[in-house]
PDB file of C-alpha atoms and ligand atoms in Angstrom:
ATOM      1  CA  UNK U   1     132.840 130.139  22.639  1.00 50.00           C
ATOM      2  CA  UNK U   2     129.872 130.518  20.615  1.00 59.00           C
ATOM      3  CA  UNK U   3     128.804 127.591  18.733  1.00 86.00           C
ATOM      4  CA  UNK U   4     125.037 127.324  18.032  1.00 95.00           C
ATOM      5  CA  UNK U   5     124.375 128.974  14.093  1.00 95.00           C
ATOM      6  CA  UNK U   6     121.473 129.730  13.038  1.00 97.00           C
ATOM      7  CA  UNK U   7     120.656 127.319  10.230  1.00 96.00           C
ATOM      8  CA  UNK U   8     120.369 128.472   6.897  1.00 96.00           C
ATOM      9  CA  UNK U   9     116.159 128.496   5.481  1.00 97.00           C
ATOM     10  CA  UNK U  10     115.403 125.059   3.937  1.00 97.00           C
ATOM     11  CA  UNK U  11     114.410 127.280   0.926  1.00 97.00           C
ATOM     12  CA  UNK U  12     114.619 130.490  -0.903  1.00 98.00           C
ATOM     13  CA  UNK U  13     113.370 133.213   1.538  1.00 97.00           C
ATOM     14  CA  UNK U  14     110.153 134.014  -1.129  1.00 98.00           C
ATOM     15  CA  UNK U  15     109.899 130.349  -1.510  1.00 98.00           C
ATOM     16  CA  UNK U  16     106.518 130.474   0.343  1.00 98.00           C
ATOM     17  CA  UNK U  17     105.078 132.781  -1.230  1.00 98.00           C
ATOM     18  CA  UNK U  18     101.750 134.145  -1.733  1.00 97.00           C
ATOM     19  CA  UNK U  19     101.154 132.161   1.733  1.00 97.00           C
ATOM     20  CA  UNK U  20     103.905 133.798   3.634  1.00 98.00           C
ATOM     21  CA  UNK U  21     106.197 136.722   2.067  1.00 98.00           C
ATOM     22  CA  UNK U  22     109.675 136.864   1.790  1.00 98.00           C
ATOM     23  CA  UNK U  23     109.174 139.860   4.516  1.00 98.00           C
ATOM     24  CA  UNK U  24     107.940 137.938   7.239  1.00 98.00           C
ATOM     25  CA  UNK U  25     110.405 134.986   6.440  1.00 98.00           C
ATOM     26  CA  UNK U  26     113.168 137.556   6.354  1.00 97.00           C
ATOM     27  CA  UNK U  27     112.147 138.804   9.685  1.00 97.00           C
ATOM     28  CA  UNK U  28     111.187 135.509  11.419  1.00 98.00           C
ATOM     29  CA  UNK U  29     114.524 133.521  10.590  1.00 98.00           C
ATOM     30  CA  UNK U  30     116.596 136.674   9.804  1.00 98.00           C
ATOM     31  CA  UNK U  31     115.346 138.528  12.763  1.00 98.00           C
ATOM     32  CA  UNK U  32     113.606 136.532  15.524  1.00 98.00           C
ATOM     33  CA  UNK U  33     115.340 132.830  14.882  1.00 98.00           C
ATOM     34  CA  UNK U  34     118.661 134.549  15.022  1.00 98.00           C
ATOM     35  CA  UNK U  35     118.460 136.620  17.632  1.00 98.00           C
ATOM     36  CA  UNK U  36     117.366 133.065  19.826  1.00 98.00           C
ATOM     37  CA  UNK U  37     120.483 131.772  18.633  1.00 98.00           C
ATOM     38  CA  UNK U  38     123.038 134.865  19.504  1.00 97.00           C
ATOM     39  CA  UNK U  39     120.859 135.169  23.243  1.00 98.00           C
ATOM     40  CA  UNK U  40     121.390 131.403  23.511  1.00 98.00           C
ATOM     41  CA  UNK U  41     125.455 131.783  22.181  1.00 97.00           C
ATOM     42  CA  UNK U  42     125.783 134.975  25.100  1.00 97.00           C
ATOM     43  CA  UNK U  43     124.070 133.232  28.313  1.00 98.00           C
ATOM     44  CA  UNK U  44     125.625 129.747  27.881  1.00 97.00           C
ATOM     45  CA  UNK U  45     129.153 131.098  27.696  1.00 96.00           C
ATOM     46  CA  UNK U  46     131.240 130.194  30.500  1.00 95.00           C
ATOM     47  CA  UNK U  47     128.617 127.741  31.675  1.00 96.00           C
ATOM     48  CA  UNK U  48     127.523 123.789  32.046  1.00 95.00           C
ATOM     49  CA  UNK U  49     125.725 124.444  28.894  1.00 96.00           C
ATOM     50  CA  UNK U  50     128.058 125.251  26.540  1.00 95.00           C
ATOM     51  CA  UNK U  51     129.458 122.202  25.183  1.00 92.00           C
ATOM     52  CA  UNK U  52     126.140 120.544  25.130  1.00 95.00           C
ATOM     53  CA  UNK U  53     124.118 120.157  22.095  1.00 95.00           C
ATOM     54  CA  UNK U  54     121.377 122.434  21.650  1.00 96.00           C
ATOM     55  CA  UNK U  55     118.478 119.741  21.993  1.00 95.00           C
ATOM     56  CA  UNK U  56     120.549 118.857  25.301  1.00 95.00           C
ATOM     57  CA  UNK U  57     120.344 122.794  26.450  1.00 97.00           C
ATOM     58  CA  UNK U  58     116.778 122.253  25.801  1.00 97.00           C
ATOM     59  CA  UNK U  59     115.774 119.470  27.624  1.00 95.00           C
ATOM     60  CA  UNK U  60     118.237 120.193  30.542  1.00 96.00           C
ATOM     61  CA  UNK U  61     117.769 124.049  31.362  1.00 97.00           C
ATOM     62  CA  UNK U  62     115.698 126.377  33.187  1.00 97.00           C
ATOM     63  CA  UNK U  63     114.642 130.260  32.917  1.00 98.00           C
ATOM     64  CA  UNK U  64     116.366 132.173  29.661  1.00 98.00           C
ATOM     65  CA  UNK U  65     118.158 129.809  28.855  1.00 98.00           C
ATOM     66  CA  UNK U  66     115.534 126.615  28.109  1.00 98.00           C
ATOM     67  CA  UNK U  67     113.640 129.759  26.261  1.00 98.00           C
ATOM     68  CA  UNK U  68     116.277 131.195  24.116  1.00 98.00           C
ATOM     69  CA  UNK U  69     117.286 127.671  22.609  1.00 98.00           C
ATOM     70  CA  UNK U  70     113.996 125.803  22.897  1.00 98.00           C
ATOM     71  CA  UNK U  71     113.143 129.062  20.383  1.00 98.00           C
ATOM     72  CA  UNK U  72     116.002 128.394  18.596  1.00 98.00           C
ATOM     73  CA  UNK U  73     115.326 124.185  18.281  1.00 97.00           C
ATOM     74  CA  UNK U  74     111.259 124.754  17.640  1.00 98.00           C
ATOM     75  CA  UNK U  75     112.079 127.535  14.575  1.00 98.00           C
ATOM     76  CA  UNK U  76     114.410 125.074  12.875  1.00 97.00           C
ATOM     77  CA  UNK U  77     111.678 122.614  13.297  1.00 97.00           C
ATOM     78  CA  UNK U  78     108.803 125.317  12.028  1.00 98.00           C
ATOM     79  CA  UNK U  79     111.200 125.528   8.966  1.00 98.00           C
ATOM     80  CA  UNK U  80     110.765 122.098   7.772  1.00 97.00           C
ATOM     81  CA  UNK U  81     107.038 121.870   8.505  1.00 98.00           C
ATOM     82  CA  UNK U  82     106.670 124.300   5.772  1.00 98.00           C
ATOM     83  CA  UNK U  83     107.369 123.454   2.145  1.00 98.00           C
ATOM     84  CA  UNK U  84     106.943 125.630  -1.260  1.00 98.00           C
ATOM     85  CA  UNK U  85     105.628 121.848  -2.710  1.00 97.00           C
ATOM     86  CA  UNK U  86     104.013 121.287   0.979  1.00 97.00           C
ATOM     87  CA  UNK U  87     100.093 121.148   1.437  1.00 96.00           C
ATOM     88  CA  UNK U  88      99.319 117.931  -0.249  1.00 92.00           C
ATOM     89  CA  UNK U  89      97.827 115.147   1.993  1.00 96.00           C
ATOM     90  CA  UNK U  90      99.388 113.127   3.999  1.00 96.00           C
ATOM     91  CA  UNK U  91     100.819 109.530   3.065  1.00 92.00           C
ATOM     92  CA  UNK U  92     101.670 105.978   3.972  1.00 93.00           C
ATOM     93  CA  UNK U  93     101.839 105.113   7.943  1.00 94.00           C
ATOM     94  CA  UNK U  94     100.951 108.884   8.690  1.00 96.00           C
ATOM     95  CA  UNK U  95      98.133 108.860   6.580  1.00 97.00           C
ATOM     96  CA  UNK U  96      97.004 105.876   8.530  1.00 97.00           C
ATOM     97  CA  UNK U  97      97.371 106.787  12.005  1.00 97.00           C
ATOM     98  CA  UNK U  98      95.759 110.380  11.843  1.00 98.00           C
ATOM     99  CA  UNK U  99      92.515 108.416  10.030  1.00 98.00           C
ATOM    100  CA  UNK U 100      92.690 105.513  13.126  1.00 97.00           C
ATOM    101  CA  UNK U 101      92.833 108.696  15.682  1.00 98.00           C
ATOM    102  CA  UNK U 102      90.750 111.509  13.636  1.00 98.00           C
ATOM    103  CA  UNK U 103      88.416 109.094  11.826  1.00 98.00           C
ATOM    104  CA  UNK U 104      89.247 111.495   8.289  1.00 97.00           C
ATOM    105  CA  UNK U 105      91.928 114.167   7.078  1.00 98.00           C
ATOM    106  CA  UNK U 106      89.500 116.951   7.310  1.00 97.00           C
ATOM    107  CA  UNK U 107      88.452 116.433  10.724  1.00 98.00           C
ATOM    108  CA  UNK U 108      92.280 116.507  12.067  1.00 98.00           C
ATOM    109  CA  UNK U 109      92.842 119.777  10.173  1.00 98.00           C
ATOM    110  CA  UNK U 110      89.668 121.128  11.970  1.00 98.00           C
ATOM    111  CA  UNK U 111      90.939 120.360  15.456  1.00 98.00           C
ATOM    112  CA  UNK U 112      94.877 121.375  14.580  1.00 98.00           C
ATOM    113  CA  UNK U 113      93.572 124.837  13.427  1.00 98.00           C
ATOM    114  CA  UNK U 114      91.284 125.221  16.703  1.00 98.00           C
ATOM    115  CA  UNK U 115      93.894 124.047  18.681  1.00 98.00           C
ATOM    116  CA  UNK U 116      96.809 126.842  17.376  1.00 98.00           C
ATOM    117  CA  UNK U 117      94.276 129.364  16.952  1.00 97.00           C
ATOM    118  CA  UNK U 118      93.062 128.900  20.555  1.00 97.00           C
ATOM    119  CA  UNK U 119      96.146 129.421  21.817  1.00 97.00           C
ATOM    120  CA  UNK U 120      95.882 131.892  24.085  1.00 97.00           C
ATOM    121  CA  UNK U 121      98.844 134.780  23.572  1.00 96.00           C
ATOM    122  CA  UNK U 122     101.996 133.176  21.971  1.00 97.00           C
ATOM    123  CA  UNK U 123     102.716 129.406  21.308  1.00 98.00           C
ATOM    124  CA  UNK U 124     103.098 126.588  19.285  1.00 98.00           C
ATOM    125  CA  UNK U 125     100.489 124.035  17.849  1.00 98.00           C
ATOM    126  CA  UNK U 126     102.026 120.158  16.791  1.00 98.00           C
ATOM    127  CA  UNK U 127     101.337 117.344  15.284  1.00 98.00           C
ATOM    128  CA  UNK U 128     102.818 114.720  17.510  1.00 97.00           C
ATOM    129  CA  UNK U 129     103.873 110.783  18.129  1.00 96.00           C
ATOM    130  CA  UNK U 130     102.857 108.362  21.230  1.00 94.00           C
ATOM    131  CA  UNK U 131     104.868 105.843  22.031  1.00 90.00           C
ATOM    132  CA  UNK U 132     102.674 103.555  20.810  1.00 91.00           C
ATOM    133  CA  UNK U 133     102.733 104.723  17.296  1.00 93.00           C
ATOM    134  CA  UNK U 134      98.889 107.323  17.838  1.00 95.00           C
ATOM    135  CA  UNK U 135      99.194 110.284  16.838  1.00 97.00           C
ATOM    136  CA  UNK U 136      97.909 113.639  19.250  1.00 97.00           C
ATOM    137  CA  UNK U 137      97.393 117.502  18.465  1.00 98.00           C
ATOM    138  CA  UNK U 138      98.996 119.499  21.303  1.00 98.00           C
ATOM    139  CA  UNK U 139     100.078 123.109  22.247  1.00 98.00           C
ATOM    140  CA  UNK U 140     102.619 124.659  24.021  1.00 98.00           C
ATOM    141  CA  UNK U 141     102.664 128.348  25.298  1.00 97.00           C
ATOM    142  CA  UNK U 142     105.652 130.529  24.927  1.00 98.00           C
ATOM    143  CA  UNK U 143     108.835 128.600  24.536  1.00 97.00           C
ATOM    144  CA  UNK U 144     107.309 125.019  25.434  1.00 97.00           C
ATOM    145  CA  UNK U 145     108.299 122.133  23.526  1.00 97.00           C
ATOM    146  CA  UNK U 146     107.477 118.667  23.422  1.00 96.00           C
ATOM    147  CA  UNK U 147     111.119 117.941  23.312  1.00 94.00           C
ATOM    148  CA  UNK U 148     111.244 117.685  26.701  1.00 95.00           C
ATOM    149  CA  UNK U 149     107.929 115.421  27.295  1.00 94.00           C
ATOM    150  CA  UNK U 150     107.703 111.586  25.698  1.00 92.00           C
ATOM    151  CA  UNK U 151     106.045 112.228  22.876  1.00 94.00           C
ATOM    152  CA  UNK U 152     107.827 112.318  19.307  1.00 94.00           C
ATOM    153  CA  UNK U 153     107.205 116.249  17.273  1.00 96.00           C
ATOM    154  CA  UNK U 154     105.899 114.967  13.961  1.00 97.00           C
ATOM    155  CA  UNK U 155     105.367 118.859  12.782  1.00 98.00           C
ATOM    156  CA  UNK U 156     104.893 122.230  13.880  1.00 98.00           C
ATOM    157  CA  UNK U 157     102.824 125.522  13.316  1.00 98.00           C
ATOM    158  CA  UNK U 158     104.822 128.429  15.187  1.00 98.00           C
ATOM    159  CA  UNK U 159     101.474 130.918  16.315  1.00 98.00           C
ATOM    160  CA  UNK U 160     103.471 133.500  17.630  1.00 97.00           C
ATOM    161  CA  UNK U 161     102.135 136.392  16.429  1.00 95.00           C
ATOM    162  CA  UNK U 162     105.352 137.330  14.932  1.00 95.00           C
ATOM    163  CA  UNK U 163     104.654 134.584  12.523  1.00 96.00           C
ATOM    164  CA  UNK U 164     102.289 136.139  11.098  1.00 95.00           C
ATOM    165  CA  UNK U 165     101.019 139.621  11.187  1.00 96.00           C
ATOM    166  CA  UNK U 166     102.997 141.336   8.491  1.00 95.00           C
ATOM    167  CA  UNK U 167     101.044 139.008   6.455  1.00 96.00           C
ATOM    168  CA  UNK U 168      97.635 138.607   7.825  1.00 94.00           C
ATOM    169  CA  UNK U 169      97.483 141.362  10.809  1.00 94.00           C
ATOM    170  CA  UNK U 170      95.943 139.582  13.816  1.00 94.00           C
ATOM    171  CA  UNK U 171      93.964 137.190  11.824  1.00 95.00           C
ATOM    172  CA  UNK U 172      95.472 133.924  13.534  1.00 96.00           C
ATOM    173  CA  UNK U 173      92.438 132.022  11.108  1.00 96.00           C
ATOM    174  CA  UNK U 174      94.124 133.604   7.512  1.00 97.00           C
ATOM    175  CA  UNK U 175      97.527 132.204   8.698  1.00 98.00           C
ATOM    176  CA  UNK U 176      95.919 128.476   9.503  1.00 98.00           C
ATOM    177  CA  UNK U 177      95.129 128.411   5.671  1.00 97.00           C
ATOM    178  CA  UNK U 178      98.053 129.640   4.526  1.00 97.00           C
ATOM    179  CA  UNK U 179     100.027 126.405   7.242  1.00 98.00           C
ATOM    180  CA  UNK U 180      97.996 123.917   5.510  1.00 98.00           C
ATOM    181  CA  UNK U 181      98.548 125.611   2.008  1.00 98.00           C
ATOM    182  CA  UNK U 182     102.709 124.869   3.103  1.00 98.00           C
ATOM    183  CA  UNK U 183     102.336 121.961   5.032  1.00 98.00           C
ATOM    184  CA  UNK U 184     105.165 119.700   4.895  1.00 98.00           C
ATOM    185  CA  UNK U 185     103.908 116.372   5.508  1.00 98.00           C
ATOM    186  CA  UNK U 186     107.262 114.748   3.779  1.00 96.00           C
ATOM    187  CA  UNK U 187     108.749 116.251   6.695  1.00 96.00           C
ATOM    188  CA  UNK U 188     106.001 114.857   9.560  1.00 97.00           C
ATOM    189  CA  UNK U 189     106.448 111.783   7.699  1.00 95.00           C
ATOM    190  CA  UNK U 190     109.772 110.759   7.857  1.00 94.00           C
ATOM    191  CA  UNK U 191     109.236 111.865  11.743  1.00 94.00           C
ATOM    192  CA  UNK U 192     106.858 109.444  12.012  1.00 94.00           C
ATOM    193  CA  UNK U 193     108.711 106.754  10.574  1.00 90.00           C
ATOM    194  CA  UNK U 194     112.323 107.399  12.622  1.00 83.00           C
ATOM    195  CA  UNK U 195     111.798 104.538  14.874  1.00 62.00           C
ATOM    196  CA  UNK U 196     115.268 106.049  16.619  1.00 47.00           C
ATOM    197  CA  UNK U 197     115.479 107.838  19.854  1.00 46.00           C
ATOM    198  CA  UNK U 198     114.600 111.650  20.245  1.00 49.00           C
ATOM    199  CA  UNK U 199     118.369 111.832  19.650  1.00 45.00           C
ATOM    200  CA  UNK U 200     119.153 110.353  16.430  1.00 43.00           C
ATOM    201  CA  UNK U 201     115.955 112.188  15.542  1.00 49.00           C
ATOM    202  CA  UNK U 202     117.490 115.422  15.947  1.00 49.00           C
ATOM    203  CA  UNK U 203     120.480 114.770  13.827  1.00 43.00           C
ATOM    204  CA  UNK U 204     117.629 113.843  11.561  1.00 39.00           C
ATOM    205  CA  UNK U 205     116.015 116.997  11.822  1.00 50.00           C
ATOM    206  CA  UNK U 206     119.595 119.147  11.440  1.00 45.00           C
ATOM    207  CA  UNK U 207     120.313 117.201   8.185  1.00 40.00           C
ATOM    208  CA  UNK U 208     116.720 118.253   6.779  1.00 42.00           C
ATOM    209  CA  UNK U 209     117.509 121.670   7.165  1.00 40.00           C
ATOM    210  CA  UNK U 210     120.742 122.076   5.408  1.00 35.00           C
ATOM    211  CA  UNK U 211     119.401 119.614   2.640  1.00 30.00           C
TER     212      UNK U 211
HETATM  213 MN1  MN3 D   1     108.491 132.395  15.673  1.00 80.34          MN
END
């Protein structure tokens, strides 16, 4: 039985444009996303895994497996840290915390972009939640999430370089701009604010991207 889908794009596919094309988008959800999902769909079938919900595969697996839908959970949540109206500042509570950590906006987007484009090879870089309400810039290599640590994903730049080079050829620095161009800090708020467990969160997450 295979049940994971891959989620329909929280937008029009040239929704993002000039900052990323309908090309890459139709590649990186049509292609890439996708073919996490129907990986994910053919190794779990006939196994412990395949009744569980997908953050559950994620947080309980090992090898292919924890990569194909950890791939499959991080795009979903890549989709709905971009917006075509993103790229405005950040509000309320959010706004707050990354000033208390950060000391100013512009400082925090100076560390996120060294962070993702230091990277080294392919990754993720994320906004993310303590438990005690700070907010922290970290990043994961290859499939790594921080589903499966304590902290809370408030939002996420995907800096594999499949994200990007159609648009900006290896210039990991051209795609930063065009992140905080999309930003969806609607998105990273309502994270923020979801005082629920990493659970409820998720369902949270699922409903944002068929809205
Ligand atoms: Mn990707």
């Amino acid at each position: 039985m295979s049940h994971h889908q891959l989620p329909p794009l929280p937008y029009p596919p040239n929704a993002l444009e000039p900052y990323i094309s309908k090309e890459t988008l139709e590649y990186h959800h049509g292609k890439h996303h996708r073919a996490y999902v129907e990986k994910l769909n053919e190794l779990i079938a006939g196994t412990e895994y395949e009744s569980l919900p997908l953050e559950e595969v994620v947080r309980n697996a090992k090898g292919a497996v924890f990569n194909n839908a950890a791939q499959a959970w991080n795009h979903s949540f890549y989709w709905n840290s971009l917006a075509p109206d993103g790229g405005k500042l950040p509000q309320g509570e959010l706004a707050k915390a990354i000033d208390r950590k950060f000391g100013a906006f512009t400082t925090f987007q100076e560390k996120f972009s060294a962070a993702a484009i230091g990277v080294f090879g392919s990754g993720w870089a994320w906004l993310v939640a303590e438990a005690d309400g700070s907010v922290a810039i970290r990043t994961t290599s290859n499939a790594q999430t921080p589903l499966t640590t304590d902290v809370r994903p408030l939002l996420t730049c995907d800096v594999w370089e499949h994200a990007y080079y159609i648009d900006h050829r290896n210039s990991r620095p051209d795609y930063l701009k065009a992140f905080w161009a999309l930003a969806n800090w609607k998105f990273a708020q309502r994270n923020y604010q979801t005082k629920l467990t990493h659970r409820a969160r998720v369902d949270n997450v699922a409903n944002a991207a068929v809205a």
